[in-house]
Amino acid sequence: MASLYLLIPVALIFCIIAVRLLLWAINSGQYEDLDKEAWRVLMDEDAKPGKQDADSDQQDRHPNP
């Protein structure tokens, strides 16, 4: 019974901390646009023309054995 006098306030403190962290995350924009990053992985970006030419030069200089 004596341990409940310690455990109940500790549990309440943990709950208050968890609620404050949740509210901070919501107010700071942590949950804004959750799908953007997931879709970015699936988007195929076109290669830039200048970069593609540089890659072909590298392949000509170092052929695979």
Backbone as numpy.savetxt, mean C-alpha at the origin, in Angstrom:
# Nx Ny Nz CAx CAy CAz Cx Cy Cz
-10.75 -12.55 40.51 -11.57 -11.36 40.51 -10.70 -10.10 40.51
-9.60 -10.17 41.20 -8.71 -8.99 41.27 -8.10 -8.69 39.91
-7.90 -9.72 39.10 -7.31 -9.48 37.78 -8.28 -8.72 36.86
-9.58 -8.84 37.10 -10.55 -8.11 36.29 -10.42 -6.61 36.48
-10.02 -6.19 37.67 -9.82 -4.76 37.92 -8.70 -4.19 37.06
-7.80 -5.04 36.63 -6.72 -4.61 35.75 -7.08 -4.83 34.28
-7.69 -5.98 33.97 -7.93 -6.34 32.58 -9.02 -5.49 31.91
-10.05 -5.12 32.64 -11.13 -4.33 32.04 -10.64 -2.94 31.63
-9.92 -2.20 32.46 -9.40 -0.90 31.99 -8.40 -1.04 30.84
-7.58 -2.08 30.87 -6.62 -2.29 29.78 -7.37 -2.56 28.48
-8.42 -3.37 28.53 -9.22 -3.65 27.34 -9.91 -2.39 26.83
-10.41 -1.58 27.73 -11.04 -0.32 27.32 -10.04 0.62 26.67
-8.84 0.67 27.21 -7.79 1.52 26.62 -7.45 1.03 25.21
-7.32 -0.28 25.03 -7.06 -0.83 23.70 -8.18 -0.50 22.73
-9.42 -0.58 23.16 -10.55 -0.25 22.30 -10.54 1.22 21.91
-10.24 2.08 22.85 -10.18 3.51 22.56 -9.06 3.81 21.56
-7.92 3.17 21.75 -6.80 3.36 20.81 -7.18 2.87 19.42
-7.85 1.72 19.33 -8.25 1.18 18.03 -9.23 2.10 17.33
-10.19 2.64 18.05 -11.17 3.55 17.45 -10.49 4.84 16.99
-9.57 5.36 17.79 -8.86 6.57 17.40 -8.00 6.34 16.15
-7.34 5.19 16.06 -6.55 4.88 14.86 -7.44 4.74 13.63
-8.60 4.13 13.80 -9.53 4.00 12.68 -10.02 5.37 12.22
-10.39 6.22 13.15 -10.85 7.56 12.79 -9.73 8.37 12.14
-8.50 8.22 12.62 -7.37 8.92 12.01 -7.17 8.45 10.57
-7.25 7.14 10.35 -7.05 6.59 9.01 -8.13 7.08 8.06
-9.35 7.14 8.53 -10.45 7.61 7.68 -10.28 9.09 7.37
-9.97 9.89 8.36 -9.85 11.34 8.17 -8.62 11.73 7.37
-7.57 10.93 7.40 -6.35 11.28 6.66 -6.38 10.77 5.23
-7.44 10.09 4.82 -7.57 9.67 3.43 -6.97 8.32 3.12
-6.75 7.49 4.10 -6.15 6.18 3.86 -7.08 5.26 3.08
-8.37 5.50 3.14 -9.34 4.64 2.47 -9.90 5.28 1.20
-9.26 6.30 0.68 -9.70 6.95 -0.55 -9.27 6.12 -1.75
-10.17 5.85 -2.64 -9.90 5.21 -3.93 -9.08 3.93 -3.78
-9.65 2.94 -3.14 -8.95 1.68 -2.91 -8.75 0.87 -4.19
-9.59 1.10 -5.20 -9.50 0.30 -6.42 -8.43 0.81 -7.38
-7.95 2.02 -7.22 -6.98 2.58 -8.15 -5.71 1.74 -8.23
-5.14 1.41 -7.09 -3.90 0.64 -7.09 -4.11 -0.78 -7.61
-5.27 -1.35 -7.35 -5.53 -2.70 -7.83 -5.64 -2.72 -9.36
-6.24 -1.70 -9.93 -6.38 -1.65 -11.39 -5.08 -1.23 -12.07
-4.23 -0.50 -11.37 -2.98 -0.04 -11.99 -2.09 -1.22 -12.38
-2.15 -2.29 -11.63 -1.35 -3.48 -11.93 -1.79 -4.08 -13.26
-3.07 -4.00 -13.55 -3.61 -4.64 -14.75 -3.49 -3.78 -15.99
-3.24 -2.49 -15.85 -3.15 -1.60 -16.99 -1.84 -1.82 -17.74
-1.96 -1.93 -19.05 -0.78 -2.13 -19.89 -0.37 -0.78 -20.44
0.79 -0.31 -20.07 1.26 0.98 -20.55 2.10 0.76 -21.80
1.91 1.66 -22.77 2.70 1.59 -23.99 4.14 2.00 -23.70
5.07 1.34 -24.36 6.48 1.69 -24.18 6.76 3.02 -24.86
7.59 3.83 -24.26 7.93 5.12 -24.84 8.93 4.89 -25.97
8.78 5.62 -27.10 9.65 5.38 -28.26 11.14 5.56 -27.95
11.52 6.56 -27.19 12.93 6.79 -26.88 13.51 5.67 -26.03
12.73 5.15 -25.13 13.20 4.09 -24.25 13.36 2.79 -25.02
12.48 2.53 -25.96 12.55 1.30 -26.73 13.81 1.28 -27.59
14.18 2.43 -28.17 15.40 2.50 -28.97 16.63 2.25 -28.10
16.64 2.77 -26.90 17.77 2.56 -26.00 17.88 1.09 -25.60
16.75 0.43 -25.42 16.78 -0.99 -25.08 17.33 -1.82 -26.23
16.98 -1.47 -27.46 17.48 -2.24 -28.59 18.98 -2.05 -28.75
19.50 -0.84 -28.43 20.94 -0.61 -28.48 21.66 -1.47 -27.46
21.09 -1.61 -26.28 21.70 -2.43 -25.24 21.73 -3.90 -25.68
20.70 -4.36 -26.35 20.67 -5.75 -26.79 21.72 -6.00 -27.87
21.96 -5.01 -28.74 22.97 -5.17 -29.78 24.37 -5.22 -29.19
24.62 -4.47 -28.15 25.95 -4.43 -27.54 26.26 -5.69 -26.74
25.24 -6.28 -26.13 25.45 -7.43 -25.26 24.56 -8.59 -25.72
24.96 -9.29 -26.76 24.12 -10.41 -27.20 24.16 -11.55 -26.19
23.09 -12.28 -26.13 23.03 -13.43 -25.22 23.89 -14.56 -25.76
24.63 -15.25 -24.91 25.49 -16.35 -25.39 24.70 -17.56 -25.78
